[in-house]
Amino acid sequence: MSERVLEVRNLQTAFPGPAGPIPVVDGVTLHVERGEVLALVGESGCGKSMTAFSLLRLVPKPGRVTRGSVRLDGHDVLALSVPELRAIRGRDAAMIFQEPMTSLNPVQTVGVQVVEAIRLHERVSKAAARSRTVALFERVGIPDPGARFDAYPHQLSGGMKQRVMIAMALSSQPKLLIADEPTTALDVTIQAQILDLLRELQRETGMAILLITHDLAIVNELADRVAVMYAARLVEEGTREAILGDARHPYTRGLLSSMPALARRGEPLTEIPGTVPAPEEWPRGCRFASRCPRAIERCPLEPPGEFALADDHLVRCHVVQQEEAP
Amino acid sequence: MVGLLLVAGAWALWVAGHNRLWREAGREVVRRRPLALAMVCLFVVTALLDATSWVGGSGAPDGGDLVSLHKPRSMIDRAFPIDFQERSYSAPLARTEFYGGAPLLHPGKHLLGTDIIGRDVLHLTLKGTRVAMLIGGLTTLIVIPLALLFGVTAGYRGGRVDDAVFFLISTLAAIPGLLLLIALITVLGRGPVQVCVALGITGWVGLCRLVRGETLKLRELDYVMAARALGVSEARIVFRHVLPNLMHLVVITFVLLFSGLVLSEAVLSWLGIGIDGSWGQMIDQARDELSRDPAITWNLLSASTALFLLILVVNRVGDAVRDVLDPRTVREMW
């Protein structure tokens, strides 16, 4: 087995609610290997972003990680002191966000912000950091990088800003890049460019990427493995081929069949009936049970365990389990 | 005190000059309100001229008396002859005293007339500029650090700290401002610095609330989260990402607070607890003169006009500054 950059075990993150804590991430176990792209997929509000925030202990108050362990390149993130944690953030794992428009400080030039990021983790002179920034800008495809150094965020387009964010994230050569819906706020042509850039950079530097997205087309483009999340829990995990080609969990199948690119021409797109239940209405068992077309009697009562269909294909579903191992 | 104000002003200008955003904003303000800005500069220069004083060089033919010889005189004082004084009231440019008609020592020289003890009103009005500037400048210098300190800590830390600061703010806001001012001045004394401190203590609440709200908003923004994800320390986030994004509020508040403070000093003078030599005090003294027969109006008119002009131009500039820096957030406060 190759080296694991990130290993998450049984992670639970919860927010206090009127009737006890409400978990937004519930028992998530996953890992990312060196140089691998893992896509974390799920619909809005399923806990994808909170999982990402938990990895670097960035969960906004009053939420907090209540259980589990996160090992990032050998460090036990949840046990680190605050200064140690700061040293890890950005250096071992960097993050890019959904909204490039607001991810940059409006009153500083973008160059200065990248220089700051470089000098945070390395003792280099301002001049050296500056030339490295210009080189990074060039690398992420910013035209005329020398001049863009002195631009303020409002003078750049969304795509350019996302490139700046990527440059900033790459500045300390992180081993893991957490990309939280990196292209959601961009228009389609720019999306494709940014995805190409991410793939190129990933091949070149060999860093691992944890890609958080709800867009299965992006998964198809970029991911090596896929983890599917529903209502704070992982439901299925496997290689891209396994998930996109041979999905077993009814939820994953529902997601796939509602995708225009994979649906057959002339037939209406299928949709998953109902909506995601609110946390206080979660059934004791499988949380998808109320919307599942194949649900059986025990589904809402008993949480399904992890079931390995193959070495690299895990699923949590009573029905599948029954079919495969009667 | 003047040195402190100058240093603060110079520092602010230096920092602003080194940042393109501020430079552009400054240029825009100049473009929008050239006249008002020039008037403000005129007031500032007048105040500065009155703030530089030294002993000697009386210029009087007989050398003047010993007391006046050893009293420091400012540049403004030196623009007038040392014995530029009459025995009592005289109308502007008059050749004789207003009551009785005795000949003046300096006939036709008092542009705005003289007051009850014969002092030149133009001279007094010019000297009032310094007091006004001192009140506005020094008080804002007290208000801004106070408001920033409490506002940013409350907004950024939240929780208990926020509760404590908000308790303080609510308590201060619950006491009628004028009563608190009077009480503070009674305790602290009536010197110019004391009055400024009193005005500062009662005046920081509004800005503090504004800063707290803005910090609450800023701390949730993506770039603060992004900075945190890069491993930036909390202190550094406050200084590099939160404070700079609050500065427009501070500048706007500085300009708008300034005129408000000069006006409140006038109110204090009317109550008899203002600063000596202020326009407010001149207006207060001139109240009785209106009931004389025939009435003395020039004293009141010149002080009021000076006060009105200063407030007007500062407000005009303040409006421009607000429009340029922030078209949206601050308007509700005033």
XYZ file of N, CA and C in Angstrom, chain A residues 88-315:
684
model
N 1.217 23.710 10.311
C 0.757 22.678 9.374
C -0.162 23.242 8.310
N -1.042 24.141 8.748
C -1.967 24.742 7.802
C -1.169 25.482 6.731
N -1.491 25.240 5.504
C -0.793 25.936 4.432
C 0.450 25.198 3.986
N 1.203 24.615 4.936
C 2.434 23.940 4.543
C 2.168 22.474 4.177
N 1.436 21.770 5.044
C 1.137 20.377 4.740
C -0.139 20.239 3.935
N -1.101 21.080 4.253
C -2.347 21.041 3.507
C -2.812 22.465 3.276
N -3.049 22.809 2.036
C -3.565 24.135 1.724
C -4.978 23.978 1.207
N -5.686 25.092 1.184
C -7.099 25.000 0.862
C -7.467 26.080 -0.146
N -8.273 25.741 -1.124
C -8.861 26.790 -1.952
C -10.370 26.712 -1.835
N -10.980 27.880 -1.980
C -12.388 27.984 -1.626
C -13.277 28.176 -2.840
N -14.560 28.069 -2.530
C -15.585 28.147 -3.531
C -15.653 29.507 -4.203
N -15.508 30.548 -3.396
C -15.874 31.888 -3.837
C -14.611 32.722 -4.016
N -14.005 32.715 -5.203
C -12.754 33.479 -5.342
C -12.978 34.979 -5.159
N -14.231 35.426 -5.369
C -14.532 36.857 -5.273
C -14.238 37.404 -3.878
N -14.507 36.588 -2.855
C -14.349 37.111 -1.505
C -13.212 36.431 -0.753
N -12.432 35.614 -1.450
C -11.365 34.898 -0.752
C -10.066 35.675 -0.694
N -10.067 36.864 -1.304
C -8.866 37.698 -1.261
C -9.193 38.986 -0.527
N -8.217 39.464 0.228
C -8.406 40.707 0.974
C -8.479 41.880 0.009
N -9.595 42.629 0.014
C -9.769 43.668 -0.997
C -8.808 44.856 -0.871
N -8.184 45.051 0.271
C -7.352 46.250 0.414
C -5.860 45.971 0.242
N -5.504 44.745 -0.151
C -4.092 44.471 -0.425
C -3.942 43.995 -1.861
N -2.795 44.296 -2.471
C -2.589 43.786 -3.818
C -2.433 42.271 -3.735
N -2.802 41.595 -4.829
C -2.773 40.135 -4.785
C -1.344 39.636 -4.587
N -0.381 40.347 -5.184
C 1.014 39.926 -5.034
C 1.440 39.905 -3.583
N 1.107 40.994 -2.882
C 1.481 41.091 -1.467
C 0.886 39.934 -0.680
N -0.333 39.548 -1.032
C -0.977 38.468 -0.288
C -0.273 37.136 -0.512
N 0.211 36.906 -1.730
C 0.931 35.652 -1.978
C 2.302 35.690 -1.286
N 2.953 36.855 -1.348
C 4.243 37.006 -0.659
C 4.084 36.679 0.825
N 3.015 37.202 1.415
C 2.699 36.909 2.813
C 2.614 35.411 3.061
N 1.893 34.730 2.164
C 1.694 33.297 2.331
C 3.028 32.569 2.267
N 3.919 33.009 1.360
C 5.223 32.353 1.246
C 6.034 32.577 2.514
N 6.051 33.834 2.952
C 6.904 34.174 4.091
C 6.369 33.648 5.421
N 5.145 33.159 5.388
C 4.559 32.597 6.594
C 5.264 31.312 7.003
N 5.674 30.547 6.024
C 6.234 29.235 6.327
C 7.716 29.112 6.011
N 8.278 30.122 5.361
C 9.691 30.046 5.008
C 10.346 31.387 5.284
N 11.622 31.316 5.708
C 12.340 32.561 5.928
C 13.027 32.963 4.634
N 12.325 33.736 3.837
C 12.941 34.225 2.605
C 12.781 35.747 2.565
N 13.664 36.389 1.833
C 13.600 37.850 1.738
C 12.375 38.240 0.926
N 11.971 39.507 1.080
C 10.805 39.976 0.347
C 11.040 39.896 -1.153
N 12.264 40.244 -1.562
C 12.569 40.236 -2.999
C 12.470 38.819 -3.546
N 13.025 37.854 -2.789
C 12.985 36.464 -3.256
C 11.541 35.984 -3.318
N 10.773 36.329 -2.286
C 9.369 35.912 -2.266
C 8.623 36.531 -3.437
N 8.994 37.758 -3.757
C 8.334 38.430 -4.862
C 8.605 37.721 -6.185
N 9.868 37.378 -6.404
C 10.158 36.738 -7.694
C 9.520 35.353 -7.746
N 9.432 34.691 -6.568
C 8.754 33.401 -6.573
C 7.273 33.555 -6.858
N 6.691 34.648 -6.329
C 5.278 34.903 -6.578
C 5.022 35.105 -8.066
N 5.886 35.914 -8.685
C 5.712 36.157 -10.117
C 5.824 34.840 -10.886
N 6.788 34.004 -10.474
C 6.936 32.705 -11.141
C 5.683 31.852 -10.949
N 5.134 31.880 -9.721
C 3.907 31.123 -9.441
C 2.750 31.629 -10.294
N 2.651 32.940 -10.388
C 1.582 33.533 -11.207
C 1.702 33.041 -12.642
N 2.947 33.016 -13.110
C 3.170 32.555 -14.469
C 2.743 31.086 -14.582
N 3.104 30.307 -13.565
C 2.803 28.885 -13.580
C 1.300 28.614 -13.606
N 0.522 29.409 -12.879
C -0.924 29.158 -12.844
C -1.642 29.853 -14.003
N -0.855 30.395 -14.930
C -1.447 30.910 -16.155
C -2.034 32.308 -16.048
N -1.417 33.142 -15.229
C -1.865 34.534 -15.184
C -1.051 35.319 -16.208
N -1.693 35.915 -17.200
C -0.925 36.654 -18.193
C -0.308 37.913 -17.587
N 0.872 38.255 -18.043
C 1.594 39.425 -17.565
C 1.727 39.420 -16.041
N 2.357 38.366 -15.490
C 2.374 38.186 -14.025
C 3.039 39.337 -13.283
N 4.068 39.949 -13.902
C 4.750 41.053 -13.227
C 3.803 42.202 -12.935
N 2.933 42.502 -13.889
C 2.003 43.621 -13.712
C 0.858 43.229 -12.783
N 0.420 41.959 -12.859
C -0.685 41.516 -12.010
C -0.311 41.509 -10.530
N 0.986 41.441 -10.275
C 1.453 41.439 -8.886
C 0.875 42.619 -8.129
N 0.830 43.772 -8.781
C 0.374 44.993 -8.112
C -1.108 45.268 -8.316
N -1.853 44.287 -8.800
C -3.284 44.509 -9.004
C -4.035 44.234 -7.707
N -5.106 44.979 -7.499
C -5.995 44.688 -6.372
C -7.039 43.668 -6.828
N -7.583 42.892 -5.879
C -8.537 41.847 -6.277
C -9.672 42.358 -7.165
N -10.165 43.584 -6.910
C -11.314 44.032 -7.705
C -10.945 44.277 -9.163
N -9.626 44.328 -9.436
C -9.217 44.556 -10.821
C -9.077 43.251 -11.603
N -9.297 42.117 -10.932
C -9.148 40.830 -11.604
C -10.497 40.152 -11.765
N -10.596 39.289 -12.787
C -11.835 38.536 -12.990
C -11.879 37.358 -12.014
N -13.027 36.721 -11.936
C -13.185 35.587 -11.029
C -12.186 34.475 -11.309
N -12.001 34.174 -12.581
C -11.070 33.110 -12.944
C -9.646 33.463 -12.535
N -9.271 34.732 -12.750
C -7.935 35.183 -12.368
C -7.757 35.091 -10.858
N -8.815 35.478 -10.142
C -8.720 35.424 -8.684
C -8.547 33.989 -8.225
N -9.271 33.061 -8.876
C -9.123 31.669 -8.465
C -7.702 31.194 -8.767
N -7.112 31.690 -9.862
C -5.721 31.349 -10.165
C -4.797 31.897 -9.085
N -5.084 33.120 -8.627
C -4.278 33.688 -7.548
C -4.401 32.823 -6.297
N -5.650 32.395 -6.001
C -5.859 31.541 -4.831
C -5.064 30.242 -4.966
N -5.056 29.691 -6.172
C -4.306 28.448 -6.376
C -2.815 28.710 -6.188
N -2.342 29.839 -6.742
C -0.930 30.192 -6.567
C -0.602 30.308 -5.087
N -1.514 30.928 -4.338
C -1.285 31.114 -2.908
C -1.244 29.763 -2.194
N -2.159 28.891 -2.592
C -2.198 27.571 -1.961
C -0.946 26.762 -2.297
N -0.422 26.957 -3.513
C 0.745 26.180 -3.925
C 2.044 26.749 -3.384
N 1.972 27.977 -2.837
C 3.196 28.709 -2.515
C 4.117 27.936 -1.580
N 3.572 27.128 -0.691
C 4.444 26.401 0.232
C 4.543 24.922 -0.125
N 4.259 24.598 -1.361
C 4.310 23.214 -1.844
C 3.653 22.222 -0.885
N 2.348 22.365 -0.701
C 1.660 21.474 0.232
C 1.596 20.054 -0.323
N 1.458 19.095 0.587
C 1.351 17.712 0.138
C -0.086 17.372 -0.210
N -0.992 18.161 0.384
C -2.409 17.927 0.105
C -3.078 19.266 -0.195
N -3.825 19.290 -1.271
C -4.590 20.485 -1.592
C -6.063 20.157 -1.391
N -6.706 20.906 -0.521
C -8.134 20.708 -0.315
C -8.857 21.743 -1.162
N -9.559 21.284 -2.174
C -10.238 22.209 -3.073
C -11.737 22.111 -2.823
N -12.287 23.129 -2.178
C -13.695 23.119 -1.806
C -14.510 23.772 -2.924
N -15.079 22.969 -3.765
C -15.853 23.435 -4.913
C -15.120 24.544 -5.657
N -13.926 24.241 -6.181
C -13.083 25.306 -6.718
C -13.658 25.986 -7.946
N -14.626 25.378 -8.595
C -15.092 25.975 -9.848
C -16.566 26.347 -9.825
N -17.217 26.186 -8.672
C -18.662 26.402 -8.623
C -19.057 27.814 -9.019
N -18.235 28.801 -8.595
C -18.624 30.185 -8.810
C -18.153 30.720 -10.163
N -17.547 29.856 -10.978
C -16.994 30.343 -12.244
C -17.867 29.893 -13.405
N -17.757 30.598 -14.518
C -18.567 30.135 -15.649
C -17.859 28.992 -16.379
N -18.605 28.333 -17.264
C -18.208 26.998 -17.704
C -16.834 26.946 -18.382
N -16.548 27.922 -19.260
C -15.252 27.861 -19.947
C -14.109 28.025 -18.962
N -14.309 28.927 -17.998
C -13.266 29.141 -16.992
C -13.132 27.898 -16.125
N -14.272 27.261 -15.806
C -14.239 26.010 -15.034
C -13.294 25.013 -15.663
N -13.451 24.837 -16.977
C -12.627 23.851 -17.676
C -11.151 24.227 -17.568
N -10.855 25.523 -17.732
C -9.456 25.957 -17.641
C -8.878 25.679 -16.257
N -9.671 25.998 -15.228
C -9.166 25.814 -13.868
C -8.961 24.325 -13.583
N -9.882 23.494 -14.075
C -9.727 22.053 -13.861
C -8.479 21.524 -14.559
N -8.272 21.983 -15.804
C -7.055 21.580 -16.522
C -5.823 21.974 -15.730
N -5.858 23.214 -15.226
C -4.723 23.717 -14.460
C -4.472 22.843 -13.235
N -5.551 22.512 -12.524
C -5.397 21.691 -11.321
C -4.801 20.336 -11.668
N -5.278 19.758 -12.759
C -4.771 18.442 -13.134
C -3.291 18.514 -13.497
N -2.939 19.526 -14.288
C -1.535 19.719 -14.666
C -0.655 19.862 -13.433
N -1.088 20.747 -12.540
C -0.290 21.022 -11.345
C -0.151 19.765 -10.505
N -1.236 18.987 -10.461
C -1.222 17.784 -9.651
C -0.210 16.785 -10.212
N -0.197 16.651 -11.528
C 0.751 15.718 -12.157
C 2.177 16.195 -11.931
N 2.358 17.502 -12.071
C 3.692 18.073 -12.005
C 4.288 17.976 -10.613
N 3.496 18.322 -9.596
C 4.041 18.383 -8.245
C 3.820 17.098 -7.474
N 2.949 16.258 -7.967
C 2.683 15.020 -7.273
C 1.924 15.192 -5.970
N 1.288 16.358 -5.789
C 0.532 16.531 -4.548
C -0.805 15.785 -4.653
N -1.361 15.503 -3.497
C -2.671 14.868 -3.471
C -3.727 15.966 -3.435
N -4.892 15.671 -3.977
C -5.976 16.650 -3.935
C -7.211 16.006 -3.321
N -7.799 16.704 -2.384
C -9.119 16.316 -1.904
C -10.092 17.289 -2.541
N -10.838 16.789 -3.498
C -11.700 17.654 -4.291
C -13.126 17.528 -3.779
N -13.670 18.646 -3.356
C -15.025 18.615 -2.838
C -15.938 19.217 -3.882
N -16.932 18.474 -4.284
C -17.762 18.980 -5.375
C -19.123 18.302 -5.355
N -20.079 18.939 -6.041
C -21.347 18.252 -6.239
C -21.531 17.945 -7.721
N -20.478 18.230 -8.482
C -20.583 18.133 -9.928
C -19.887 16.861 -10.402
N -20.687 15.881 -10.853
C -20.100 14.595 -11.229
C -19.264 14.702 -12.498
N -19.518 15.723 -13.312
C -18.702 15.906 -14.510
C -17.262 16.221 -14.112
N -17.111 17.027 -13.066
C -15.773 17.360 -12.580
C -15.099 16.112 -12.024
N -15.887 15.296 -11.323
C -15.355 14.051 -10.773
C -14.782 13.206 -11.903
N -15.533 13.106 -12.975
C -15.134 12.321 -14.122
C -13.823 12.840 -14.717
N -13.649 14.150 -14.701
C -12.457 14.774 -15.274
C -11.217 14.516 -14.443
N -11.378 14.599 -13.128
C -10.214 14.806 -12.286
C -9.923 13.665 -11.314
N -10.966 12.975 -10.850
C -10.772 12.142 -9.664
C -10.165 10.777 -9.979
N -9.387 10.239 -9.028
C -8.951 8.849 -9.091
C -9.925 7.977 -8.318
N -10.302 8.477 -7.142
C -11.270 7.753 -6.331
C -12.374 8.716 -5.934
N -13.508 8.146 -5.551
C -14.667 8.965 -5.232
C -15.274 8.488 -3.919
N -15.637 9.434 -3.056
C -16.393 9.097 -1.856
C -17.702 9.872 -1.925
N -18.816 9.181 -1.756
C -20.118 9.824 -1.866
C -20.695 10.018 -0.468
N -21.168 11.224 -0.205
C -21.664 11.554 1.124
C -23.152 11.871 1.058
N -23.882 11.405 2.048
C -25.295 11.775 2.130
C -25.647 12.010 3.596
N -26.244 13.142 3.893
C -26.678 13.471 5.256
C -25.609 13.124 6.293
N -24.434 13.717 6.114
C -23.340 13.654 7.080
C -22.606 12.323 7.119
N -23.072 11.324 6.330
C -22.375 10.041 6.341
C -21.869 9.670 4.960
N -20.807 8.873 4.907
C -20.370 8.320 3.635
C -21.298 7.171 3.277
N -21.727 7.093 2.014
C -22.575 5.977 1.617
C -21.859 5.022 0.687
N -20.944 5.542 -0.113
C -20.240 4.662 -1.039
C -18.872 5.250 -1.347
N -17.905 4.384 -1.523
C -16.565 4.842 -1.800
C -15.892 3.863 -2.732
N -15.176 4.375 -3.736
C -14.502 3.466 -4.645
C -13.730 4.208 -5.704
N -13.133 3.459 -6.626
C -12.412 4.114 -7.709
C -13.412 4.849 -8.590
N -12.892 5.745 -9.398
C -13.776 6.502 -10.275
C -14.566 5.546 -11.169
N -13.880 4.559 -11.714
C -14.553 3.619 -12.608
C -15.665 2.892 -11.865
N -15.367 2.455 -10.638
C -16.357 1.711 -9.865
C -17.577 2.571 -9.588
N -17.354 3.795 -9.171
C -18.486 4.633 -8.781
C -19.259 5.116 -10.005
N -18.561 5.615 -11.002
C -19.279 6.161 -12.150
C -19.824 5.053 -13.043
N -19.153 3.891 -13.052
C -19.591 2.830 -13.954
C -20.445 1.775 -13.273
N -20.171 1.521 -12.001
C -20.843 0.402 -11.353
C -21.281 0.798 -9.945
N -21.997 1.902 -9.866
C -22.451 2.362 -8.557
C -23.472 1.388 -8.013
N -23.417 1.135 -6.694
C -24.333 0.171 -6.125
C -25.332 0.802 -5.172
N -24.915 1.831 -4.464
C -25.820 2.444 -3.504
C -26.938 3.171 -4.249
N -28.169 3.005 -3.823
C -29.284 3.650 -4.534
C -29.111 5.167 -4.634
N -28.499 5.779 -3.630
C -28.313 7.228 -3.683
C -27.340 7.601 -4.793
N -26.214 6.899 -4.867
C -25.242 7.182 -5.921
C -25.874 6.973 -7.288
N -26.643 5.915 -7.390
C -27.314 5.657 -8.667
C -28.268 6.784 -9.016
N -28.994 7.241 -8.020
C -29.914 8.361 -8.244
C -29.169 9.584 -8.736
N -28.028 9.867 -8.084
C -27.221 11.013 -8.495
C -26.802 10.875 -9.948
N -26.329 9.680 -10.296
C -25.808 9.471 -11.649
C -26.903 9.585 -12.696
N -28.080 9.033 -12.369
C -29.122 9.040 -13.396
C -29.753 10.422 -13.542
N -29.461 11.322 -12.610
C -30.001 12.671 -12.764
C -29.005 13.575 -13.480
N -27.939 12.976 -14.008
C -26.934 13.780 -14.693
C -27.190 13.793 -16.188
N -27.342 14.949 -16.784
C -27.687 15.019 -18.210
C -26.696 14.273 -19.095
N -25.393 14.367 -18.791
C -24.395 13.784 -19.686
C -24.513 12.268 -19.760
N -25.005 11.648 -18.683
C -25.068 10.195 -18.657
C -26.451 9.654 -19.019
N -27.440 10.552 -19.053
C -28.801 10.091 -19.339
C -28.955 9.846 -20.839
N -29.936 9.034 -21.159
C -30.140 8.780 -22.581
C -30.946 9.907 -23.205
N -30.621 10.221 -24.432
C -31.273 11.299 -25.152
C -32.760 10.993 -25.345
N -33.582 12.000 -25.169
C -34.992 11.817 -25.447
C -35.782 11.315 -24.266
N -35.085 10.842 -23.231
C -35.803 10.385 -22.048
C -35.703 11.446 -20.962
N -36.787 11.613 -20.199
C -36.700 12.624 -19.131
C -35.661 12.217 -18.087
N -35.004 13.224 -17.505
C -34.038 12.954 -16.442
C -34.772 12.444 -15.219
N -34.230 11.424 -14.603
C -34.856 10.975 -13.364
C -34.345 11.838 -12.219
N -35.165 11.947 -11.192
C -34.698 12.679 -10.030
C -34.941 11.841 -8.791
N -34.223 12.197 -7.721
C -34.442 11.480 -6.475
C -35.652 12.113 -5.806
N -36.670 11.348 -5.490
C -37.864 11.957 -4.888
C -37.577 12.524 -3.497
N -38.329 13.561 -3.135
C -38.222 14.116 -1.782
C -37.000 15.010 -1.620
N -36.775 15.446 -0.383
C -35.619 16.291 -0.091
C -34.831 15.671 1.052
N -33.614 16.197 1.228
C -32.782 15.699 2.319
C -33.474 16.024 3.632
N -33.689 15.035 4.499
C -34.333 15.354 5.781
C -33.426 16.224 6.652
N -34.046 17.065 7.476
C -33.272 17.881 8.408
C -32.656 16.967 9.470
N -31.534 17.388 10.056
C -30.835 16.514 11.012
C -31.733 15.967 12.118
N -32.705 16.771 12.573
C -33.517 16.260 13.684
C -34.513 15.195 13.226
N -34.691 15.048 11.886
C -35.623 14.048 11.372
C -34.913 12.813 10.833
N -33.596 12.760 11.069
C -32.877 11.612 10.551
C -33.379 10.335 11.200
N -33.649 9.322 10.367
C -34.049 8.034 10.945
C -32.863 7.390 11.675
N -33.174 6.467 12.553
C -32.117 5.812 13.310
C -31.189 5.022 12.391
N -31.782 4.460 11.358
C -31.001 3.599 10.472
C -30.369 4.378 9.337
N -30.549 3.829 8.112
C -29.983 4.481 6.938
C -30.719 5.795 6.694
N -29.956 6.882 6.501
C -30.590 8.191 6.383
C -31.230 8.423 5.029
N -30.932 7.526 4.101
C -31.528 7.676 2.781
C -32.839 6.896 2.685
N -33.128 6.137 3.742
C -34.254 5.201 3.694
C -35.557 5.843 3.227
N -35.847 7.055 3.715
C -37.146 7.663 3.413
C -37.282 8.011 1.926
N -36.154 8.139 1.213
C -36.243 8.507 -0.204
C -35.843 7.343 -1.109
N -35.477 6.239 -0.491
C -34.871 5.162 -1.263
C -35.941 4.326 -1.956
N -35.788 4.116 -3.266
C -36.792 3.309 -3.980
C -36.711 1.832 -3.609
N -35.601 1.385 -3.035
C -35.423 -0.042 -2.777
C -35.446 -0.367 -1.288
N -35.856 0.597 -0.486
C -35.753 0.404 0.962
C -36.534 -0.819 1.425
N -35.961 -1.564 2.341
C -36.655 -2.695 2.944
C -36.931 -2.374 4.409
N -37.544 -3.295 5.089
C -38.049 -3.052 6.442
C -36.978 -2.580 7.423
N -35.792 -3.174 7.367
C -34.791 -2.862 8.371
C -34.052 -1.556 8.087
N -34.200 -1.026 6.852
C -33.431 0.166 6.471
C -33.558 1.337 7.443
N -34.790 1.781 7.768
C -34.877 2.949 8.651
C -34.533 2.639 10.102
N -34.365 1.366 10.432
C -34.198 0.986 11.836
C -32.749 0.787 12.238
N -31.957 0.279 11.319
C -30.609 -0.132 11.662
C -29.621 0.570 10.746
N -28.629 1.250 11.256
C -27.657 1.864 10.344
C -26.859 0.785 9.626
N -26.742 0.890 8.309
C -26.024 -0.140 7.564
C -24.533 -0.074 7.836
N -23.894 -1.227 7.919
C -22.453 -1.264 8.136
C -21.720 -1.151 6.815
N -20.397 -1.021 6.947
C -19.579 -0.918 5.744
C -19.476 -2.300 5.111
N -19.695 -2.365 3.814
C -19.629 -3.651 3.140
C -18.710 -3.530 1.937
N -17.706 -4.416 1.873
C -16.727 -4.328 0.793
C -17.161 -5.190 -0.376
N -17.487 -4.542 -1.487
C -17.830 -5.271 -2.706
C -16.570 -5.772 -3.381
N -15.527 -4.960 -3.301
C -14.205 -5.323 -3.802
C -13.222 -4.642 -2.872
N -11.933 -4.819 -3.136
C -10.925 -4.199 -2.282
C -11.111 -2.691 -2.173
N -11.472 -2.117 -3.300
C -11.552 -0.658 -3.313
C -12.960 -0.182 -3.639
N -13.924 -0.918 -3.219
C -15.295 -0.466 -3.430
C -16.123 -0.790 -2.181
N -16.379 0.254 -1.393
C -17.132 0.071 -0.151
C -18.510 0.688 -0.300
N -19.484 0.040 0.324
C -20.832 0.596 0.258
C -21.527 0.365 1.594
